[in-house]
Coordinates of C-alpha atoms in Angstrom, one line a residue:
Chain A
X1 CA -52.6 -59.4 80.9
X2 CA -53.3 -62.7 83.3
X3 CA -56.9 -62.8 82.9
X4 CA -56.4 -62.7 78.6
X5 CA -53.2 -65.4 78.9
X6 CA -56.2 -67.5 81.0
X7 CA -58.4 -67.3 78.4
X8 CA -55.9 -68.1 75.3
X9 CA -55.2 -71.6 77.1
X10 CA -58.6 -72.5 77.2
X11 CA -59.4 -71.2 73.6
X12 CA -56.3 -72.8 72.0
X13 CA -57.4 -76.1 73.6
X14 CA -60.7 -75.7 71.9
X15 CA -59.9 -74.9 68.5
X16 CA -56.5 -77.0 68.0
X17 CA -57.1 -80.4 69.2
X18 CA -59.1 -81.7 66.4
X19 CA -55.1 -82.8 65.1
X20 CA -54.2 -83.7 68.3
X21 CA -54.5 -87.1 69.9
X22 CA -54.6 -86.2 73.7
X23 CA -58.5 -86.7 73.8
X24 CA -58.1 -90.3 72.0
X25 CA -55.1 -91.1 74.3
X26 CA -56.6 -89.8 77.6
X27 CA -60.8 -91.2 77.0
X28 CA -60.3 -94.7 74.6
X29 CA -60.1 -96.6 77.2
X30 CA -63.2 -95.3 79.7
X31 CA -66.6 -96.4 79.4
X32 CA -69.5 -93.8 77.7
X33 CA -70.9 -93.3 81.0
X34 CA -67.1 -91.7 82.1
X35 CA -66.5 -89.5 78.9
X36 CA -70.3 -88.2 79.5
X37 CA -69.8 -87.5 83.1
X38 CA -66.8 -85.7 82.2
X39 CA -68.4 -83.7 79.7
X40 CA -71.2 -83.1 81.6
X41 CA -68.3 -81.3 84.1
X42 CA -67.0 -79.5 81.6
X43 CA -64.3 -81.3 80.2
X44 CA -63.3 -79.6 77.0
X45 CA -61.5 -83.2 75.9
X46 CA -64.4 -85.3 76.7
X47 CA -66.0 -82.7 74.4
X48 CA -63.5 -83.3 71.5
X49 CA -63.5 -86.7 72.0
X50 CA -66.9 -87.3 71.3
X51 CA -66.7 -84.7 68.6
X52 CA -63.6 -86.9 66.5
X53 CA -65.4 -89.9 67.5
X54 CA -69.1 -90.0 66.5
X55 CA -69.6 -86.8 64.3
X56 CA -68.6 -88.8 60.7
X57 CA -71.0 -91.5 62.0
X58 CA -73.5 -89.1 62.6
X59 CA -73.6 -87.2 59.5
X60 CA -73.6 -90.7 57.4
X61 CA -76.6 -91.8 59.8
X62 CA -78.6 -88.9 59.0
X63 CA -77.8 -89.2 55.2
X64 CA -79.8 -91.9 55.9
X65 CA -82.7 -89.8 56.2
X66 CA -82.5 -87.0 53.8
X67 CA -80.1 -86.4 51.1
X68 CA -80.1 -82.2 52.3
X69 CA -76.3 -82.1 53.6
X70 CA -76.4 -78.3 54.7
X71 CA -80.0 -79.6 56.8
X72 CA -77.8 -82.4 58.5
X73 CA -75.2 -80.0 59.5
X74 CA -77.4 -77.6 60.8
X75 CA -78.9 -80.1 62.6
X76 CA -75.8 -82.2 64.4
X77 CA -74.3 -78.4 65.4
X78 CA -77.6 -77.9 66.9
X79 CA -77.5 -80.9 68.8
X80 CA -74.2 -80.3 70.0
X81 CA -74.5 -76.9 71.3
X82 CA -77.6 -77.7 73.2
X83 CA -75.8 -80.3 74.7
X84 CA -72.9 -77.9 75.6
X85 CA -75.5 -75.7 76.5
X86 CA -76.9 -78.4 78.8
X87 CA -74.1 -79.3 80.3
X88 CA -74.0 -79.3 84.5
X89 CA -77.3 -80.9 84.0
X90 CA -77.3 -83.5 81.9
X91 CA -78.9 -87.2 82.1
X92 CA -76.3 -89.8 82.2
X93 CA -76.3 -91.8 78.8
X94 CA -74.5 -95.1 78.9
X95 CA -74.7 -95.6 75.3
X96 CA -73.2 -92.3 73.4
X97 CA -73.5 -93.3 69.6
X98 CA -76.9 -94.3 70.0
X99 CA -78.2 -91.5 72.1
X100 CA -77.0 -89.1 69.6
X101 CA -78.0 -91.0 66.4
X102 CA -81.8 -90.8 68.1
X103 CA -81.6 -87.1 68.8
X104 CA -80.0 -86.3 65.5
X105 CA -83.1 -88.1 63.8
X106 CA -85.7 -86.7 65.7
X107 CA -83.9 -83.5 64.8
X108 CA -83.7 -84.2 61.4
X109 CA -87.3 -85.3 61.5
X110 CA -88.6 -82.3 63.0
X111 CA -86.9 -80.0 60.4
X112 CA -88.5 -81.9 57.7
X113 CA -92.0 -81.6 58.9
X114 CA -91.1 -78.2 59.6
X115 CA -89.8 -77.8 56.0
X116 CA -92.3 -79.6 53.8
X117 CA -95.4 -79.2 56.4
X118 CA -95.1 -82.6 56.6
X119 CA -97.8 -82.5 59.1
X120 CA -98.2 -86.0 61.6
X121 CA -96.6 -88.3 58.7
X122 CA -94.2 -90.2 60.7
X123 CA -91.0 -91.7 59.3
X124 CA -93.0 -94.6 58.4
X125 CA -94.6 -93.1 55.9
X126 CA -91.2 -92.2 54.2
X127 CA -90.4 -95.5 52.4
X128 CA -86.9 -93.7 50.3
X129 CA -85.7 -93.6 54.3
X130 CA -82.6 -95.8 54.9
X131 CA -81.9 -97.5 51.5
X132 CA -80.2 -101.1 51.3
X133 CA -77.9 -102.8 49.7
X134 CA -75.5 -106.0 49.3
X135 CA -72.3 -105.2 48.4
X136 CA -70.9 -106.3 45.6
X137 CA -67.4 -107.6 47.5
X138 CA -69.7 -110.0 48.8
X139 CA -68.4 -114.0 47.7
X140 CA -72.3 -114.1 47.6
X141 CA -73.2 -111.8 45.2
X142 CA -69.9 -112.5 43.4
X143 CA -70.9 -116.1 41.9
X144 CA -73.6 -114.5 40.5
X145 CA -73.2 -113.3 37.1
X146 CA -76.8 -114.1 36.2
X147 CA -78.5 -110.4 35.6
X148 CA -82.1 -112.4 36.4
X149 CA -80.7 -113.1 40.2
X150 CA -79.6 -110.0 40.4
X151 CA -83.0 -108.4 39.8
X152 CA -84.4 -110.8 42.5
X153 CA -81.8 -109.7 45.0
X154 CA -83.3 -106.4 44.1
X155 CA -86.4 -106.9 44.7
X156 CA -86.0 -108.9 48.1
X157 CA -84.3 -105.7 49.4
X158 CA -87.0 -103.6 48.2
X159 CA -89.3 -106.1 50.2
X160 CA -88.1 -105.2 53.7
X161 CA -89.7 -102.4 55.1
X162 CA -88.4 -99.0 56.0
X163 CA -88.0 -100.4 60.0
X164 CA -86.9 -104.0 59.2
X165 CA -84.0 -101.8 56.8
X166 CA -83.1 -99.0 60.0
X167 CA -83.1 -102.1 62.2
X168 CA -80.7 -104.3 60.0
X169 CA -78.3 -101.5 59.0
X170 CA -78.1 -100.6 62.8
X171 CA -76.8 -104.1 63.8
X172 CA -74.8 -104.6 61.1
X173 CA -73.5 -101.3 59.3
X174 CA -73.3 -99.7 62.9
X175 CA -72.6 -102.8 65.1
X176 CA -75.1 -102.1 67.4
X177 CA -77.1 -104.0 70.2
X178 CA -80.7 -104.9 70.0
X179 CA -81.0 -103.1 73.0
X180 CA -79.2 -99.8 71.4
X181 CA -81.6 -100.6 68.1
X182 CA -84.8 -100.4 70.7
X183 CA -83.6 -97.5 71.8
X184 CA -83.2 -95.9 68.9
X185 CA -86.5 -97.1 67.3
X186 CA -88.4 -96.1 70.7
X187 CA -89.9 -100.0 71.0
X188 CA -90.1 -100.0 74.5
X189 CA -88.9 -103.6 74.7
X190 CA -85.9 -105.0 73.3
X191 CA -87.9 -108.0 72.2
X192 CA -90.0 -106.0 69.5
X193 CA -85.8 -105.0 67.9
X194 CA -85.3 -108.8 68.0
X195 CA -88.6 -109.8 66.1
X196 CA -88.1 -107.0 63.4
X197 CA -84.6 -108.0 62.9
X198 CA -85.6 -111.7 62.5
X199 CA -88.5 -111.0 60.4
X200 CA -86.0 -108.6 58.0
X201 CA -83.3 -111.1 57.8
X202 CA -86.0 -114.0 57.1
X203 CA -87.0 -111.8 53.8
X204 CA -83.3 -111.9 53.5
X205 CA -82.5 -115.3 53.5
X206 CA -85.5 -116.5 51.5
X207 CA -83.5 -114.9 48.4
X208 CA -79.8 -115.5 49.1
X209 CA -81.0 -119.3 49.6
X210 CA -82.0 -118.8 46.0
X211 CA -78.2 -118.2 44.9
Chain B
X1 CA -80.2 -123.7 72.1
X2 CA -76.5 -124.3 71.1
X3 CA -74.2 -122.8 68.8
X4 CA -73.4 -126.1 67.0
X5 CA -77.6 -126.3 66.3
X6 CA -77.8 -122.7 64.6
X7 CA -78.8 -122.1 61.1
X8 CA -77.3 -119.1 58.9
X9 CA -80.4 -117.1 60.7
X10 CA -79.8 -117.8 63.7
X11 CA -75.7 -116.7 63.2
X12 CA -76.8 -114.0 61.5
X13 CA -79.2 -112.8 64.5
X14 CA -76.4 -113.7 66.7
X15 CA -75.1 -110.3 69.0
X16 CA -72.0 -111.9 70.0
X17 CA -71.1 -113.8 66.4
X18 CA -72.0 -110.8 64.6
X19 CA -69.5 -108.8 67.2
X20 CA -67.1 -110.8 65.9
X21 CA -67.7 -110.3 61.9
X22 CA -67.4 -106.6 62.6
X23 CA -65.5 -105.9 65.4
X24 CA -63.1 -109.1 66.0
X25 CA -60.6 -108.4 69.1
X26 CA -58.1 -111.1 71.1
X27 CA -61.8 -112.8 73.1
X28 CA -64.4 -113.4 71.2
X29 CA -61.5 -114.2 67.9
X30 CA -60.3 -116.7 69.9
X31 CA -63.7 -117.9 71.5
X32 CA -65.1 -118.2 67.2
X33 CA -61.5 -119.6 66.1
X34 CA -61.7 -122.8 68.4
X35 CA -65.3 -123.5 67.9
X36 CA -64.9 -123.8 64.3
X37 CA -61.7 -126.0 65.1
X38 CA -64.1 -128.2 66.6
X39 CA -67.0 -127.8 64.4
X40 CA -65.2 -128.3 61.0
X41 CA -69.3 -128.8 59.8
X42 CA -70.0 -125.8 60.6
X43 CA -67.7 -123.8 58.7
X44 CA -69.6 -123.5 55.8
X45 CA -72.9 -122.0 57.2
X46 CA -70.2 -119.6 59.3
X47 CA -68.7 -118.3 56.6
X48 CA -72.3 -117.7 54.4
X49 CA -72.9 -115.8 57.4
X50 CA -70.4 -113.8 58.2
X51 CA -70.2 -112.5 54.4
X52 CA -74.1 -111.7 54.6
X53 CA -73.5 -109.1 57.5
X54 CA -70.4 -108.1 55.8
X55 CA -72.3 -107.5 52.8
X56 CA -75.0 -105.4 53.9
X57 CA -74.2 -101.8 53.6
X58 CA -76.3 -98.1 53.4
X59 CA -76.9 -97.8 49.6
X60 CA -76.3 -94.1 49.7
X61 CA -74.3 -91.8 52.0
X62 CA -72.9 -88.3 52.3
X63 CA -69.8 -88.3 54.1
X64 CA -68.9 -85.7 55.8
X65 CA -65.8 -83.3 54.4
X66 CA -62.8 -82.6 56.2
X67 CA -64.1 -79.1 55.4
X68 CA -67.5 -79.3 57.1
X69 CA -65.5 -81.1 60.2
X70 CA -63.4 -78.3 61.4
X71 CA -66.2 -75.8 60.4
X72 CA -68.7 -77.3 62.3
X73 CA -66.5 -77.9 65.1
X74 CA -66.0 -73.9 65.7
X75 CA -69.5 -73.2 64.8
X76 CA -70.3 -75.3 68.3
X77 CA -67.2 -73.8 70.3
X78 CA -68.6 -70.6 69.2
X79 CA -72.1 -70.7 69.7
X80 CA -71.2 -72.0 73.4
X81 CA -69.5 -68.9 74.0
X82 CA -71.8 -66.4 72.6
X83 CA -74.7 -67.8 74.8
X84 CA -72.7 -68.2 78.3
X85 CA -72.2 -64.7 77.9
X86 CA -68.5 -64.3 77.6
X87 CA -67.0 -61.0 76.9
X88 CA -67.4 -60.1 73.2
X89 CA -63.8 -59.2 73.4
X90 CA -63.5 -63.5 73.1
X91 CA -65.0 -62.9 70.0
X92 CA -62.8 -60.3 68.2
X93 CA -59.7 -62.2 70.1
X94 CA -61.0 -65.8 68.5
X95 CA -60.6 -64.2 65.1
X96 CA -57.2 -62.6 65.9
X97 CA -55.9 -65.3 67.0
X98 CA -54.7 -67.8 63.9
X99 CA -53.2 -64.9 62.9
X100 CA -51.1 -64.1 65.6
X101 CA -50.1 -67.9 66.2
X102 CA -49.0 -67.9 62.5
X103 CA -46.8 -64.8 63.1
X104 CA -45.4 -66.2 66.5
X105 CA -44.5 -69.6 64.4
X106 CA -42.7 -67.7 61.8
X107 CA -40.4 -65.7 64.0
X108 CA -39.7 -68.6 65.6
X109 CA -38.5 -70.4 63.2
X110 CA -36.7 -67.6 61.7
X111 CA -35.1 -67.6 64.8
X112 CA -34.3 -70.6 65.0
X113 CA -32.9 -71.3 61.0
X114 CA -30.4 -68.4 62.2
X115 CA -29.1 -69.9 65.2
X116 CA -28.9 -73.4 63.1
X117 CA -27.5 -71.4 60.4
X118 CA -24.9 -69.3 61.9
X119 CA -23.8 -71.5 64.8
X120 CA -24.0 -75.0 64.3
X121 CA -23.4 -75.2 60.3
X122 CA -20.9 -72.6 60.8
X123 CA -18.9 -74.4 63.2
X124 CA -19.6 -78.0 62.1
X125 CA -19.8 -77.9 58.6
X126 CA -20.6 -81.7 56.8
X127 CA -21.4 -84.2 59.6
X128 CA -23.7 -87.4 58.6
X129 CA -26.7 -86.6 61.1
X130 CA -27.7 -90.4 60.6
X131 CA -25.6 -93.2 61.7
X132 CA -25.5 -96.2 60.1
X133 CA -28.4 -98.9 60.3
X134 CA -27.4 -102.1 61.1
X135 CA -29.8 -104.9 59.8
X136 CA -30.5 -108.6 60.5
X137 CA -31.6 -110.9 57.9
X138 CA -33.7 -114.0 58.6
X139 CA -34.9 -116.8 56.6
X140 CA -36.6 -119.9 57.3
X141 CA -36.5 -122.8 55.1
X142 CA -39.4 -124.7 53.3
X143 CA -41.1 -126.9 56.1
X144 CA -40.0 -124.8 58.5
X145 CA -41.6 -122.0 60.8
X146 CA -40.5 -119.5 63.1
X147 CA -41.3 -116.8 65.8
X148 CA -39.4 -113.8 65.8
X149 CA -39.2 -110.8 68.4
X150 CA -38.2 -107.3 67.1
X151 CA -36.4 -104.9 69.0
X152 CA -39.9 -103.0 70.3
X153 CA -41.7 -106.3 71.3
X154 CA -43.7 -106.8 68.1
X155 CA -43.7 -110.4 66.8
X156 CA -43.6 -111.5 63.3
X157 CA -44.4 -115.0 62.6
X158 CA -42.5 -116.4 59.5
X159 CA -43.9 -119.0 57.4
X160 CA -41.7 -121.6 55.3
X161 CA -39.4 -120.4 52.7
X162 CA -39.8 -116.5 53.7
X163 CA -37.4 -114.3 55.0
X164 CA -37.3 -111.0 56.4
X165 CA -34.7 -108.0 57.3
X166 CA -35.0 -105.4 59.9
X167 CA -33.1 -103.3 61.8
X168 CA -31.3 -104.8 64.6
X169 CA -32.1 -101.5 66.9
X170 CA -35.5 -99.3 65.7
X171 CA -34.2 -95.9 65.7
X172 CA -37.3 -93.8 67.4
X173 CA -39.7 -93.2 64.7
X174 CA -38.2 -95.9 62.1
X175 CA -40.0 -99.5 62.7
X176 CA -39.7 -101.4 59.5
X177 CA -39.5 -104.7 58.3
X178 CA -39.1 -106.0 54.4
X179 CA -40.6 -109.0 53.8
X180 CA -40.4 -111.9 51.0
X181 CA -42.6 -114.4 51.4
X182 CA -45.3 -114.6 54.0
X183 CA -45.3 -113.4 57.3
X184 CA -48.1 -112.7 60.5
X185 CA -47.1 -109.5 62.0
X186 CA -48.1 -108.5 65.6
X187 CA -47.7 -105.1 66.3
X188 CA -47.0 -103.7 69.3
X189 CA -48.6 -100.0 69.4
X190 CA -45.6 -97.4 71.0
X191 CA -46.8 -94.2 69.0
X192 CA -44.8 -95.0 66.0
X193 CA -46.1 -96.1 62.8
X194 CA -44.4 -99.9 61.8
X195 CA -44.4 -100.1 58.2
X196 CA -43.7 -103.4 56.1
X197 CA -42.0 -103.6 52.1
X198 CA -43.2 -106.7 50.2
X199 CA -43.3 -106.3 46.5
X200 CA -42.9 -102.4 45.9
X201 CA -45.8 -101.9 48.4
X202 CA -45.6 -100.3 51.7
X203 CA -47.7 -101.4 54.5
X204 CA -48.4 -98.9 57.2
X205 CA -49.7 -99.5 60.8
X206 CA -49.8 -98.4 64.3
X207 CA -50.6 -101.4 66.0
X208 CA -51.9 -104.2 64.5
X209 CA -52.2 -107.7 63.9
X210 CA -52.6 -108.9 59.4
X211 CA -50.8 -111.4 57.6
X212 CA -48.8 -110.8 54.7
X213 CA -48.4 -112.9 51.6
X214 CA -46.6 -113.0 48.6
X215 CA -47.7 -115.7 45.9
X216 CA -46.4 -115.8 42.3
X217 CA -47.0 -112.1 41.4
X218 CA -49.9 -111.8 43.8
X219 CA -49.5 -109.8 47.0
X220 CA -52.3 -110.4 49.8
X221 CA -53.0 -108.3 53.3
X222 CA -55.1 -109.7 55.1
X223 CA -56.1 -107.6 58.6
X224 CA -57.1 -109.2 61.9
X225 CA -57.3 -106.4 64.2
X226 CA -56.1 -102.6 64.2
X227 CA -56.3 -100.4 60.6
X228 CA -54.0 -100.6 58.2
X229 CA -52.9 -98.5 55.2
X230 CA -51.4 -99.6 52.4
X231 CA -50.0 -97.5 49.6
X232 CA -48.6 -99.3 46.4
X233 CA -45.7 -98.2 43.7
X234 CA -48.0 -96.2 41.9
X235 CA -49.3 -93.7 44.5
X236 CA -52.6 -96.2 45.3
X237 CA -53.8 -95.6 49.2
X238 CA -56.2 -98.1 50.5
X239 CA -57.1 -98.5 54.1
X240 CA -58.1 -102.0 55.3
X241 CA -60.4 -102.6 58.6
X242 CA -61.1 -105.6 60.5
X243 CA -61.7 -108.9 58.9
X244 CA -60.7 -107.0 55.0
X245 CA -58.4 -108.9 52.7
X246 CA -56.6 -107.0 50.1
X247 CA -55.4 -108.5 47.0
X248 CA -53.1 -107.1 44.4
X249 CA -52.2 -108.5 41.3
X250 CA -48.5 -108.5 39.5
X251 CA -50.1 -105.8 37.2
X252 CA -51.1 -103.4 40.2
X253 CA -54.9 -104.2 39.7
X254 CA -56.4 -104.6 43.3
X255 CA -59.8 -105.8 45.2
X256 CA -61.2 -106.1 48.8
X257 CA -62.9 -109.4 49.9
X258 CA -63.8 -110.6 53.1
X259 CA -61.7 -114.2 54.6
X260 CA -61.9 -117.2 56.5
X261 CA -59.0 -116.0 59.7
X262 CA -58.0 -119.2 59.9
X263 CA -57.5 -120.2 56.2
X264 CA -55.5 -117.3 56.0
X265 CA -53.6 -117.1 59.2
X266 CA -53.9 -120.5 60.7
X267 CA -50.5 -121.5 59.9
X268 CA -49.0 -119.8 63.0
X269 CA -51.1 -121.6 64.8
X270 CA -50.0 -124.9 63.3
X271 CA -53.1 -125.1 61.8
X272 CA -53.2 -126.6 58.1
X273 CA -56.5 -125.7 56.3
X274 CA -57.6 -126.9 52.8
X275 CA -60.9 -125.2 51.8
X276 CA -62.2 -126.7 48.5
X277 CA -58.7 -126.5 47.7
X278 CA -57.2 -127.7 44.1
X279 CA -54.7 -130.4 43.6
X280 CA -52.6 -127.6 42.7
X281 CA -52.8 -125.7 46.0
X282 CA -53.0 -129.2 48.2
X283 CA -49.6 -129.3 46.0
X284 CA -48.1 -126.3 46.8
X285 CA -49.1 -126.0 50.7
X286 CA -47.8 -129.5 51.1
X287 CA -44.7 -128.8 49.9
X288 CA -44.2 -125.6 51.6
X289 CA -45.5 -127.1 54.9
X290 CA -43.1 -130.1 55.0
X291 CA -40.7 -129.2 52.6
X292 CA -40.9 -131.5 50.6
X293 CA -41.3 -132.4 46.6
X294 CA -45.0 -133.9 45.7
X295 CA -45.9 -135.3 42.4
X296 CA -49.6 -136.7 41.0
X297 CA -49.1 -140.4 39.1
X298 CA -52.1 -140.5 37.0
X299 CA -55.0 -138.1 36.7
X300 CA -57.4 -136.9 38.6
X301 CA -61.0 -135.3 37.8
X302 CA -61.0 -131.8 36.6
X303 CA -63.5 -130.8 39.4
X304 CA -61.2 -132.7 42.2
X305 CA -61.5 -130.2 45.6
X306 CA -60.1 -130.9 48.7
X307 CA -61.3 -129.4 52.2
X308 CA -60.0 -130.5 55.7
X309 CA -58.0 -129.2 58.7
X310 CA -55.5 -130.6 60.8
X311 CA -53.8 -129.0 63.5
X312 CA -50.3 -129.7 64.3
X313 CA -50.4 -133.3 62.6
X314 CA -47.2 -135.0 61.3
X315 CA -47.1 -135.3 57.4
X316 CA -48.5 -138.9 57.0
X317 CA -51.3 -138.4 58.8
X318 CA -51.7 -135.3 56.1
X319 CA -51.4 -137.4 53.4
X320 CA -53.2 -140.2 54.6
X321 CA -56.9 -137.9 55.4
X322 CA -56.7 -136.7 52.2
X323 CA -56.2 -139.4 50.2
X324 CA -58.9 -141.8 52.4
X325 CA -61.4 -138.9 51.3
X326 CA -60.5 -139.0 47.8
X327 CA -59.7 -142.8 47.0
X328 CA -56.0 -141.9 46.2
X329 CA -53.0 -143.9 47.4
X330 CA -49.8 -142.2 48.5
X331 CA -45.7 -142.8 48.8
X332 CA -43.2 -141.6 50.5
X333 CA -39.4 -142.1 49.7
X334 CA -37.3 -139.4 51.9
X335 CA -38.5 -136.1 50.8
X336 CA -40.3 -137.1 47.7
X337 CA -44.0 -137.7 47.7
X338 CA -46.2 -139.7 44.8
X339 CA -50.1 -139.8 44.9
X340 CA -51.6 -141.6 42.6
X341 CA -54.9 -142.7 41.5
X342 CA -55.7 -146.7 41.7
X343 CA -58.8 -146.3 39.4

């Protein structure tokens, strides 16, 4: 009877928290590095917490990438159990959003190529990745009834590239740092997330100026 | 370089500006508040900013369903356990168990709807569980502003001609406030949702800082910090974040805009703002901020538009910016105003 009563604690925590706030309450205040330490120990709540926290942003994120939804399940479970999996020996992460948005792309990646025999075409290649746009609450693209500006806005956006579009929605969309955008686009300096950032929103301006 | 030599691009490549369009707390909104205080020249260039990173969004995106959220959470939990080995009995008990809790829950309250039934009905039979709410009624008249402090340490702010009623003690659970006129509401978080009545709408939060206003048949909530939700007459739920003004109209139609914080919510700072403002709305903030009556002599172009600031400044000094700016002449006899137009 006292090992099974051991085991219903544990297993109750794990399947009924998701509408309960104790993970919020106990990890909102602590850094990433904290909540992945205590995860990495075994913390069922740090679990959770990063669960409720960063799985919505997750599966949006890899919308980004393909439009499968059953694919970008499969792949953000996958992630998380080898991470569970993992877990006693994993490498701190300072930065948990953006470590798991890299590893859920890569994932997502790999299943593609897998999928379509892709072969070496990188993400590059795939210019439908990570579509744009200005939304229409703006007070910018409000005092524009005129259907011709509208078609330039249009094109502008379809002007940035596929990177100078990830890079932008990352700062903005996900409120990100440049060095959280490097790391997520591999440069290996956060200079290059600067200059692709600039270099989008130059595109950018050169049409809104327009207006 | 400083802030007071950027351009749009350089805001809008800006980590610690663009931290503030998206994710304004109490530091850097009161760092970006002051500077444009002092850089009145600058507002303009702020605000195309801010409304450009506001504005760009994913074109397309799955969300995920509440459905998917609690399936994919056990497929994790479960896979875990599967590899590390655990006893298949886990398993089989995993699957048992809803059931079983559902049972437990249902004697229990079985249980207890007898005891309830039986003994304390039985004995006490009508007895008004709720006692009486006492409530305090407060109204500050035009030209006038105040500070008030409710019973859990939340602050509301009152602007001129407004008034409010509340209950003098917040029962556990109950935080409300109704509101006519316009009021800035601090929330202080305790657990327990604060909800505010203006104009057959309900505005729910947990803690929170948005303004209020009511304007003719217009309602506006405007949100500095926190979430709020906001659920109208008709069953409507919208959910505001950061930096999101919502606007309903007398005939329930609504929208979402972005706005300036200190247009909006300046007054409890003292701070009068006029942003290509109309004679009619100099009119009607003049009057409510000084209480006092203001009428036009003469006319003035169609396309007349009015920006400035002042923080804390006496009335004169008021009248006396806008009409230098404008070529107008002013007089004041007690509480009535005339502006007119020498031309």
């Amino acid at each position: 009877m006292k090992p099974e009563k051991k085991e219903m604690l544990s297993a109750s925590h794990l399947v009924l928290p998701l509408n309960e706030s104790e993970s919020l309450l106990k990890f909102e205040s602590k850094t990433d590095e904290e909540v992945w330490n205590a995860f990495d120990r075994g913390n069922e709540l740090a679990f959770n917490y990063i669960y409720r926290v960063h799985v919505k942003a997750m599966f949006r994120y890899g919308s980004q990438i393909t439009c499968d939804s059953g694919l970008i399940k499969d792949c953000v479970q996958n992630i998380f159990i080898q991470l569970r999996d993992k877990r006693g020996s994993l490498n701190s992460v300072s930065h948990i959003k953006g470590y798991l948005f890299k590893s859920l792309q890569r994932e997502i990646i790999r299943k593609l190529r897998k999928e379509t025999k892709l072969g070496r075409d990188g993400m590059d290649q795939k210019e439908t990745y990570f579509p744009i746009t200005l939304s229409h609450e703006s007070i910018l693209i409000q005092r524009e009834k005129d259907e011709e500006i509208r078609q330039e806005v249009r094109n502008a956006l379809k002007a940035l590239t596929v990177r100078q579009r990830q890079a932008i929605l990352l700062l903005y969309e996900e409120g990100m740092s440049y060095k959280e955008i490097a790391d997520i686009m591999e440069f290996s300096e956060v200079k290059s997330a600067r200059k692709i950032i600039y270099r989008g929103l130059a595109t950018l301006k050169g049409i809104l100026k327009k207006t | 370089m400083r802030y007071k030599d950027y351009d749009t691009i350089d805001f809008l490549s800006d980590e610690f500006f663009i931290q503030w369009v998206k994710m304004p707390d109490k530091n850097n909104r009161h760092f970006w508040e002051k500077w444009m205080q002092q850089h009145p020249e600058k507002r303009e260039t702020v605000l195309e900013a801010a409304s450009i990173i506001r504005s760009v969004k994913y074109a397309h995106t799955i969300e995920l369903s509440d459905e998917m959220y609690v399936e994919s959470f056990e497929t994790i939990i479960k896979a875990g356990n599967q590899k590390s080995g655990n006893k298949p009995e886990i398993e089989s008990w995993l699957s048992f168990y809803p059931l079983r809790n559902i049972a437990a829950i249902a004697i229990l309250c079985f249980c207890g709807w007898m005891v309830h039934y039986h003994m304390i009905e039985g004995v006490e039979p009508v007895k008004p569980v709720v006692a009486e709410e006492i409530t305090v009624f407060r109204s500050v008249p035009p030209g006038k502003r105040s500070v008030i402090t409710l019973a859990d340490s939340s602050r509301v702010y009152l602007n001129s001609g407004s008034e409010i009623e509340y209950p003098k003690a917040f029962n556990q659970g109950d935080r409300w406030v109704r509101l006519k006129g316009e009021a800035f509401f601090e929330v202080r978080k305790n657990g327990y949702p604060f909800s505010v009545f203006a104009r057959n709408t309900e505005i729910k939060v947990l803690g929170t800082s948005f303004n209020v206003k009511e304007a003719q048949a217009n309602l506006s909530i405007a949100l500095l910090t926190g979430k709020v939700q906001v659920n109208d007459q008709k069953g409507n739920q919208v959910r505001l974040n950061p930096a999101e003004m919502l606007e309903i109209e007398g005939d329930g139609k609504f929208s979402k805009t972005g706005f300036d914080p200190l247009e909006v919510a300046g007054w409890k700072d003292k701070v009068l703002v006029f942003r290509s403002a109309s004679f009619e709305e100099v009119r009607t903030k003049i009057e409510n901020w000084y209480g006092v009556d203001l009428k036009l002599d003469g006319k003035l172009s169609e396309n007349w538009k009015y920006s400035g600031m002042y923080t804390d400044e006496n009335l004169e000094n008021v009248l006396r910016g806008i009409c230098i700016t404008s070529g107008l002449r002013y007089k004041i006899a007690n509480r009535n105003i005339t502006i007119f137009n020498p031309k």
